[in-house]
Amino acid sequence: MFSIGALSDRTGVKIPTIRYYEEMGLMPEPERTAGNQRRYTQAGLDRLGFIKHARDLGFTIEAIRALIDLNDRPDHSCATANAIATAQLDDVRAKIARLQRLETELVRIATHCDGKGRASDCYVLTSLADHGLCETAH
Amino acid sequence: MFSIGALSDRTGVKIPTIRYYEEMGLMPEPERTAGNQRRYTQAGLDRLGFIKHARDLGFTIEAIRALIDLNDRPDHSCATANAIATAQLDDVRAKIARLQRLETELVRIATHCDGKGRASDCYVLTSLADHGLCETAH
DNA sequence: TCTTGAACCTCTAGTTACTAGAGACGTTAG
DNA sequence: CTAACGTCTCTAGTAACTAGAGGTTCAAGA
Ligand SMILES: [Zn+2]
Ligand SMILES: [Zn+2]
Ligand SMILES: [Zn+2]
Ligand SMILES: [Zn+2]
């Protein structure tokens, strides 16, 4: 049996976060000691590892809840898991595309200002005031 | 003079958001009609455009506050503006790098599952449970 | 001028995924 | 047995909004 601190040490998930996952229904309610402290089994540790890995990959709590439900029903079709993973990939790709457009603009903005001029003719301020100077839609 | 709705229409910033910016000190408190409704000048419209553009480029409210302060002091050095823009660029690049690592993993995960199997041997679920299958640190 | 419907007002609370802190209680090594 | 550390619940705070309730004001047409 593991205390909540032991789980935290083994997974890198902070203690309040583990309690938060419990409240959100991702972690099952564990057994308690006579003094009301949580005690986890190996299954609890494994589940927290699953949650952490999914969070590290950017899945939302809601998506993880669906994935865990599926994990608990081995005979069920994995179509939902596939849909969730694919949606997450699409989301990540959309975010990358947007950030690359921002990068383009920020490179332009940062390179046209050396930080040594006055605010009145600073390219950073000018280009924030005028989207017409931008090269991309963003 | 523009009503808050006119400002919203012209900039694409929603009305509650404009009020929120006012509360955060980004928008100056505008004049009011006898009936307490906000009335903005061209300067207010310009400032909202500045804020929107900066938000679209990912700057935080705090960063924008600093940039606006600088905009209001034309004789001041633009060193701070340069520092803020550079930091924002670094931040965007770090986010892109992380998302590209996630993309690598998600492509692997999504392509090894056709969504037609059972949950018990679904690659999506397996690989979420085991970070050892990952190709990158993330 | 009156009316009516859209726009506006303030205030509270909800969103996401946590994080911090207060004050009290439990556990364990020496 | 006691000190020190771990854990408990609860509240509130974070970023940047968004939604809704309940009430007031504005503007345009009759
Ligand atoms: Zn400059
Ligand atoms: Zn732009
Ligand atoms: Zn599958
Ligand atoms: Zn991994």
CSV table of C-alpha atoms (C1' of nucleotides) and ligand atoms in Angstrom, one decimal:
chain,number,residue,atom,x,y,z
A,1,MET,CA,0.0,0.0,0.0
A,2,PHE,CA,1.2,3.5,-0.9
A,3,SER,CA,0.5,6.7,0.9
A,4,ILE,CA,-0.4,9.7,-1.3
A,5,GLY,CA,3.1,11.1,-0.8
A,6,ALA,CA,4.6,7.8,-2.1
A,7,LEU,CA,2.4,8.0,-5.2
A,8,SER,CA,3.5,11.6,-5.7
A,9,ASP,CA,7.2,10.7,-5.4
A,10,ARG,CA,6.8,7.8,-7.9
A,11,THR,CA,4.9,9.7,-10.5
A,12,GLY,CA,5.9,13.3,-10.1
A,13,VAL,CA,2.3,14.3,-9.7
A,14,LYS,CA,1.8,16.7,-6.8
A,15,ILE,CA,-0.3,15.7,-3.8
A,16,PRO,CA,-3.0,18.3,-4.2
A,17,THR,CA,-3.2,17.3,-7.9
A,18,ILE,CA,-3.8,13.6,-7.0
A,19,ARG,CA,-6.7,14.7,-4.7
A,20,TYR,CA,-8.0,16.9,-7.5
A,21,TYR,CA,-8.0,13.9,-9.9
A,22,GLU,CA,-9.9,11.9,-7.3
A,23,GLU,CA,-12.5,14.7,-7.1
A,24,MET,CA,-12.7,14.8,-10.9
A,25,GLY,CA,-13.4,11.1,-10.9
A,26,LEU,CA,-10.2,10.1,-12.6
A,27,MET,CA,-8.7,8.4,-9.6
A,28,PRO,CA,-10.9,5.9,-7.7
A,29,GLU,CA,-11.5,6.6,-4.1
A,30,PRO,CA,-8.8,4.6,-2.3
A,31,GLU,CA,-9.0,2.8,1.0
A,32,ARG,CA,-8.3,4.8,4.1
A,33,THR,CA,-6.3,4.1,7.3
A,34,ALA,CA,-8.1,4.2,10.7
A,35,GLY,CA,-6.9,7.8,10.8
A,36,ASN,CA,-8.5,8.6,7.4
A,37,GLN,CA,-5.4,8.8,5.3
A,38,ARG,CA,-5.4,7.5,1.7
A,39,ARG,CA,-3.7,4.2,1.0
A,40,TYR,CA,-3.3,3.1,-2.7
A,41,THR,CA,-2.6,-0.2,-4.3
A,42,GLN,CA,-0.5,-0.9,-7.4
A,43,ALA,CA,-3.6,-0.4,-9.5
A,44,GLY,CA,-3.9,3.1,-8.2
A,45,LEU,CA,-0.2,3.8,-8.9
A,46,ASP,CA,-0.7,2.5,-12.5
A,47,ARG,CA,-3.7,4.6,-13.1
A,48,LEU,CA,-2.0,7.7,-11.9
A,49,GLY,CA,0.8,6.9,-14.3
A,50,PHE,CA,-1.7,6.6,-17.1
A,51,ILE,CA,-3.3,9.9,-16.2
A,52,LYS,CA,0.1,11.7,-16.0
A,53,HIS,CA,1.2,10.4,-19.3
A,54,ALA,CA,-2.0,11.4,-21.0
A,55,ARG,CA,-1.8,14.9,-19.4
A,56,ASP,CA,1.8,15.2,-20.6
A,57,LEU,CA,0.5,14.5,-24.1
A,58,GLY,CA,-2.0,17.2,-23.7
A,59,PHE,CA,-5.2,15.3,-23.3
A,60,THR,CA,-7.9,17.0,-21.3
A,61,ILE,CA,-9.3,15.6,-18.1
A,62,GLU,CA,-12.5,14.9,-20.0
A,63,ALA,CA,-10.7,12.9,-22.7
A,64,ILE,CA,-8.8,11.0,-20.1
A,65,ARG,CA,-12.0,10.2,-18.3
A,66,ALA,CA,-13.3,8.6,-21.5
A,67,LEU,CA,-10.0,6.7,-22.1
A,68,ILE,CA,-10.1,5.3,-18.6
A,69,ASP,CA,-13.7,4.2,-18.9
A,70,LEU,CA,-12.6,2.4,-22.0
A,71,ASN,CA,-9.6,0.9,-20.3
A,72,ASP,CA,-12.0,-0.5,-17.7
A,73,ARG,CA,-14.2,-2.2,-20.4
A,74,PRO,CA,-11.7,-4.4,-22.3
A,75,ASP,CA,-14.3,-6.0,-24.6
A,76,HIS,CA,-15.5,-2.6,-25.9
A,77,SER,CA,-14.5,-1.3,-29.3
A,78,CYS,CA,-11.6,1.0,-29.3
A,79,ALA,CA,-13.2,3.4,-31.8
A,80,THR,CA,-13.6,6.1,-29.2
A,81,ALA,CA,-9.9,5.9,-28.2
A,82,ASN,CA,-8.9,6.2,-31.8
A,83,ALA,CA,-11.2,9.2,-32.2
A,84,ILE,CA,-9.8,10.9,-29.1
A,85,ALA,CA,-6.2,10.4,-30.1
A,86,THR,CA,-6.9,11.6,-33.6
A,87,ALA,CA,-8.7,14.7,-32.4
A,88,GLN,CA,-5.8,15.4,-30.0
A,89,LEU,CA,-3.4,15.1,-32.9
A,90,ASP,CA,-5.5,17.5,-35.0
A,91,ASP,CA,-5.6,19.9,-32.1
A,92,VAL,CA,-1.8,19.8,-31.6
A,93,ARG,CA,-1.2,20.4,-35.3
A,94,ALA,CA,-3.6,23.4,-35.3
A,95,LYS,CA,-1.8,24.8,-32.4
A,96,ILE,CA,1.6,24.3,-34.0
A,97,ALA,CA,0.4,26.0,-37.2
A,98,ARG,CA,-0.9,29.0,-35.3
A,99,LEU,CA,2.2,29.3,-33.2
A,100,GLN,CA,4.3,29.2,-36.3
A,101,ARG,CA,2.4,32.2,-37.7
A,102,LEU,CA,3.0,34.0,-34.5
A,103,GLU,CA,6.7,33.1,-34.7
A,104,THR,CA,6.9,34.7,-38.1
A,105,GLU,CA,5.4,38.0,-36.8
A,106,LEU,CA,7.4,38.0,-33.6
A,107,VAL,CA,10.7,37.4,-35.5
A,108,ARG,CA,9.9,40.4,-37.7
A,109,ILE,CA,8.9,42.5,-34.7
A,110,ALA,CA,11.9,41.6,-32.5
A,111,THR,CA,14.5,42.0,-35.3
A,112,HIS,CA,13.3,45.5,-36.3
A,113,CYS,CA,13.8,46.8,-32.8
A,114,ASP,CA,17.2,46.9,-31.1
A,115,GLY,CA,15.8,48.1,-27.8
A,116,LYS,CA,17.9,51.3,-27.9
A,117,GLY,CA,15.5,53.7,-29.5
A,118,ARG,CA,12.7,55.7,-28.0
A,119,ALA,CA,9.2,54.4,-27.5
A,120,SER,CA,7.8,57.0,-30.0
A,121,ASP,CA,9.5,55.3,-32.9
A,122,CYS,CA,9.8,51.7,-31.6
A,123,TYR,CA,8.9,49.1,-34.2
A,124,VAL,CA,7.5,46.8,-31.5
A,125,LEU,CA,4.9,49.4,-30.5
A,126,THR,CA,4.2,50.5,-34.1
A,127,SER,CA,3.5,47.0,-35.3
A,128,LEU,CA,1.3,46.1,-32.4
A,129,ALA,CA,-0.8,49.1,-33.3
A,130,ASP,CA,-1.0,48.1,-37.0
A,131,HIS,CA,-1.9,44.6,-38.1
A,132,GLY,CA,-1.4,45.8,-41.6
A,133,LEU,CA,2.3,45.3,-41.1
A,134,CYS,CA,1.8,41.6,-40.5
A,135,GLU,CA,2.7,39.0,-43.0
A,136,THR,CA,0.3,36.4,-41.9
A,137,ALA,CA,-3.3,36.0,-40.8
A,138,HIS,CA,-3.2,35.1,-37.1
B,1,MET,CA,-18.2,58.8,-29.7
B,2,PHE,CA,-18.7,55.1,-29.8
B,3,SER,CA,-20.8,52.9,-27.6
B,4,ILE,CA,-19.3,49.7,-26.2
B,5,GLY,CA,-21.2,47.7,-28.8
B,6,ALA,CA,-19.7,49.8,-31.6
B,7,LEU,CA,-16.2,49.2,-30.3
B,8,SER,CA,-17.0,45.5,-30.1
B,9,ASP,CA,-18.2,45.4,-33.7
B,10,ARG,CA,-15.2,47.3,-35.0
B,11,THR,CA,-12.6,45.2,-33.2
B,12,GLY,CA,-14.2,41.8,-32.8
B,13,VAL,CA,-13.6,42.0,-29.0
B,14,LYS,CA,-16.7,40.9,-27.1
B,15,ILE,CA,-18.4,43.4,-24.9
B,16,PRO,CA,-17.8,41.7,-21.5
B,17,THR,CA,-14.1,41.4,-22.6
B,18,ILE,CA,-13.9,45.1,-23.1
B,19,ARG,CA,-15.3,45.7,-19.6
B,20,TYR,CA,-12.8,43.1,-18.3
B,21,TYR,CA,-9.9,45.0,-19.9
B,22,GLU,CA,-11.2,48.2,-18.3
B,23,GLU,CA,-11.2,46.5,-14.9
B,24,MET,CA,-7.7,45.1,-15.5
B,25,GLY,CA,-6.5,48.7,-16.3
B,26,LEU,CA,-5.8,48.1,-20.0
B,27,MET,CA,-8.6,50.3,-21.2
B,28,PRO,CA,-9.0,53.7,-19.6
B,29,GLU,CA,-12.3,54.5,-17.9
B,30,PRO,CA,-14.3,56.2,-20.7
B,31,GLU,CA,-16.8,59.0,-20.3
B,32,ARG,CA,-20.4,58.1,-19.5
B,33,THR,CA,-23.7,59.3,-20.7
B,34,ALA,CA,-26.2,60.8,-18.3
B,35,GLY,CA,-27.6,57.2,-18.1
B,36,ASN,CA,-24.2,55.7,-17.2
B,37,GLN,CA,-23.4,54.1,-20.5
B,38,ARG,CA,-19.8,54.1,-21.7
B,39,ARG,CA,-18.8,56.4,-24.6
B,40,TYR,CA,-15.4,56.0,-26.3
B,41,THR,CA,-13.3,58.3,-28.4
B,42,GLN,CA,-11.1,57.3,-31.3
B,43,ALA,CA,-8.3,56.9,-28.9
B,44,GLY,CA,-10.3,54.3,-27.0
B,45,LEU,CA,-10.9,52.4,-30.3
B,46,ASP,CA,-7.2,52.6,-31.2
B,47,ARG,CA,-6.2,51.3,-27.8
B,48,LEU,CA,-8.6,48.4,-28.0
B,49,GLY,CA,-7.1,47.5,-31.4
B,50,PHE,CA,-3.7,47.5,-29.9
B,51,ILE,CA,-4.8,45.3,-27.1
B,52,LYS,CA,-6.5,42.9,-29.4
B,53,HIS,CA,-3.5,42.6,-31.7
B,54,ALA,CA,-1.2,42.0,-28.8
B,55,ARG,CA,-3.5,39.3,-27.4
B,56,ASP,CA,-3.8,37.7,-30.9
B,57,LEU,CA,0.0,37.5,-30.8
B,58,GLY,CA,-0.1,35.8,-27.5
B,59,PHE,CA,1.1,38.5,-25.1
B,60,THR,CA,-0.3,38.3,-21.6
B,61,ILE,CA,-2.4,41.0,-20.0
B,62,GLU,CA,0.6,41.9,-17.8
B,63,ALA,CA,2.9,42.3,-20.8
B,64,ILE,CA,0.3,44.4,-22.6
B,65,ARG,CA,0.0,46.6,-19.6
B,66,ALA,CA,3.7,47.3,-19.7
B,67,LEU,CA,3.6,47.9,-23.5
B,68,ILE,CA,0.8,50.4,-23.1
B,69,ASP,CA,2.6,52.2,-20.3
B,70,LEU,CA,5.5,52.6,-22.7
B,71,ASN,CA,3.3,53.7,-25.5
B,72,ASP,CA,2.1,56.5,-23.2
B,73,ARG,CA,5.6,57.7,-22.5
B,74,PRO,CA,7.1,58.4,-26.0
B,75,ASP,CA,10.4,59.7,-24.7
B,76,HIS,CA,11.2,56.6,-22.7
B,77,SER,CA,13.6,54.0,-23.9
B,78,CYS,CA,12.1,51.0,-25.8
B,79,ALA,CA,14.3,48.5,-24.1
B,80,THR,CA,11.4,47.0,-22.2
B,81,ALA,CA,9.3,46.6,-25.3
B,82,ASN,CA,12.2,44.8,-27.0
B,83,ALA,CA,12.6,42.5,-23.9
B,84,ILE,CA,8.9,41.7,-23.8
B,85,ALA,CA,8.8,40.9,-27.5
B,86,THR,CA,11.9,38.7,-27.3
B,87,ALA,CA,10.6,36.9,-24.3
B,88,GLN,CA,7.3,36.3,-26.2
B,89,LEU,CA,9.2,34.9,-29.2
B,90,ASP,CA,11.2,32.6,-26.9
B,91,ASP,CA,8.0,31.4,-25.3
B,92,VAL,CA,6.4,30.7,-28.6
B,93,ARG,CA,9.4,28.8,-29.8
B,94,ALA,CA,9.5,26.7,-26.7
B,95,LYS,CA,5.8,25.9,-27.1
B,96,ILE,CA,6.3,24.9,-30.7
B,97,ALA,CA,9.2,22.6,-29.8
B,98,ARG,CA,7.1,20.9,-27.1
B,99,LEU,CA,4.1,20.5,-29.4
B,100,GLN,CA,6.2,19.0,-32.1
B,101,ARG,CA,7.4,16.3,-29.7
B,102,LEU,CA,3.8,15.7,-28.8
B,103,GLU,CA,3.0,15.5,-32.5
B,104,THR,CA,5.6,12.8,-33.0
B,105,GLU,CA,4.1,10.6,-30.3
B,106,LEU,CA,0.5,11.2,-31.3
B,107,VAL,CA,1.2,10.3,-34.9
B,108,ARG,CA,2.7,7.0,-33.7
B,109,ILE,CA,-0.2,6.4,-31.3
B,110,ALA,CA,-2.9,7.3,-33.9
B,111,THR,CA,-1.4,5.3,-36.8
B,112,HIS,CA,-1.0,2.1,-34.8
B,113,CYS,CA,-4.7,2.0,-34.0
B,114,ASP,CA,-7.4,1.7,-36.6
B,115,GLY,CA,-10.2,2.1,-34.1
B,116,LYS,CA,-11.6,-1.3,-35.0
B,117,GLY,CA,-10.0,-3.5,-32.4
B,118,ARG,CA,-11.0,-4.1,-28.8
B,119,ALA,CA,-10.0,-1.9,-25.9
B,120,SER,CA,-7.9,-4.7,-24.3
B,121,ASP,CA,-5.3,-4.6,-27.1
B,122,CYS,CA,-5.7,-1.0,-28.3
B,123,TYR,CA,-2.4,0.6,-29.0
B,124,VAL,CA,-3.7,4.0,-27.9
B,125,LEU,CA,-4.4,2.7,-24.4
B,126,THR,CA,-1.3,0.6,-24.3
B,127,SER,CA,1.0,3.5,-25.1
B,128,LEU,CA,-0.7,5.8,-22.7
B,129,ALA,CA,0.0,3.3,-20.0
B,130,ASP,CA,3.7,3.0,-21.0
B,131,HIS,CA,5.9,6.0,-21.6
B,132,GLY,CA,8.7,3.5,-22.5
B,133,LEU,CA,7.1,3.2,-25.9
B,134,CYS,CA,7.7,6.9,-26.6
B,135,GLU,CA,10.3,8.2,-28.9
B,136,THR,CA,10.8,11.6,-27.3
B,137,ALA,CA,11.0,13.2,-23.9
B,138,HIS,CA,7.9,15.2,-23.4
C,1,DT,C1',-44.5,62.7,-27.5
C,2,DC,C1',-44.9,58.0,-26.5
C,3,DT,C1',-43.7,53.4,-27.0
C,4,DT,C1',-41.0,49.4,-27.8
C,5,DG,C1',-37.2,46.6,-28.5
C,6,DA,C1',-32.4,46.5,-28.6
C,7,DA,C1',-28.5,47.7,-26.2
C,8,DC,C1',-26.5,48.6,-22.0
C,9,DC,C1',-25.6,48.5,-16.8
C,10,DT,C1',-23.7,45.8,-12.4
C,11,DC,C1',-22.9,41.7,-10.1
C,12,DT,C1',-22.2,36.9,-9.4
C,13,DA,C1',-20.6,32.7,-10.7
C,14,DG,C1',-18.5,29.3,-14.0
C,15,DT,C1',-14.7,27.7,-17.1
C,16,DT,C1',-9.6,24.6,-17.0
C,17,DA,C1',-6.3,22.4,-14.4
C,18,DC,C1',-4.4,23.1,-11.0
C,19,DT,C1',-1.7,25.6,-6.7
C,20,DA,C1',-1.2,27.7,-2.1
C,21,DG,C1',-2.3,28.2,2.6
C,22,DA,C1',-4.7,27.7,7.2
C,23,DG,C1',-5.5,25.0,11.0
C,24,DA,C1',-6.0,20.5,12.7
C,25,DC,C1',-4.9,15.6,13.0
C,26,DG,C1',-2.1,11.1,12.0
C,27,DT,C1',2.1,8.4,11.6
C,28,DT,C1',6.6,6.9,12.7
C,29,DA,C1',11.6,6.8,14.1
C,30,DG,C1',14.4,7.3,18.0
D,1,DC,C1',6.7,9.2,24.4
D,2,DT,C1',7.6,12.9,21.8
D,3,DA,C1',9.3,15.4,17.9
D,4,DA,C1',9.0,16.0,13.2
D,5,DC,C1',7.0,15.2,9.3
D,6,DG,C1',3.0,13.6,6.6
D,7,DT,C1',-1.8,14.1,5.7
D,8,DC,C1',-6.5,15.8,6.3
D,9,DT,C1',-10.4,19.2,4.7
D,10,DC,C1',-11.6,23.6,3.2
D,11,DT,C1',-11.2,28.0,1.1
D,12,DA,C1',-9.4,30.9,-2.2
D,13,DG,C1',-6.4,32.2,-5.9
D,14,DT,C1',-4.4,31.7,-10.8
D,15,DA,C1',-5.4,33.6,-16.5
D,16,DA,C1',-8.4,35.4,-19.4
D,17,DC,C1',-12.4,35.4,-20.2
D,18,DT,C1',-17.8,33.9,-20.7
D,19,DA,C1',-22.7,33.4,-19.3
D,20,DG,C1',-26.6,34.7,-17.0
D,21,DA,C1',-29.9,37.4,-13.9
D,22,DG,C1',-32.3,41.3,-13.1
D,23,DG,C1',-32.8,45.9,-14.0
D,24,DT,C1',-32.1,50.6,-16.8
D,25,DT,C1',-31.3,53.5,-20.9
D,26,DC,C1',-31.3,54.7,-25.7
D,27,DA,C1',-33.0,55.5,-30.3
D,28,DA,C1',-36.2,55.2,-33.8
D,29,DG,C1',-40.8,54.8,-35.6
D,30,DA,C1',-46.0,55.9,-34.9
E,1,ZN,ZN,12.1,49.4,-30.1
E,2,ZN,ZN,-1.1,41.1,-37.0
E,3,ZN,ZN,-7.3,1.0,-30.9
E,4,ZN,ZN,5.6,9.3,-23.3
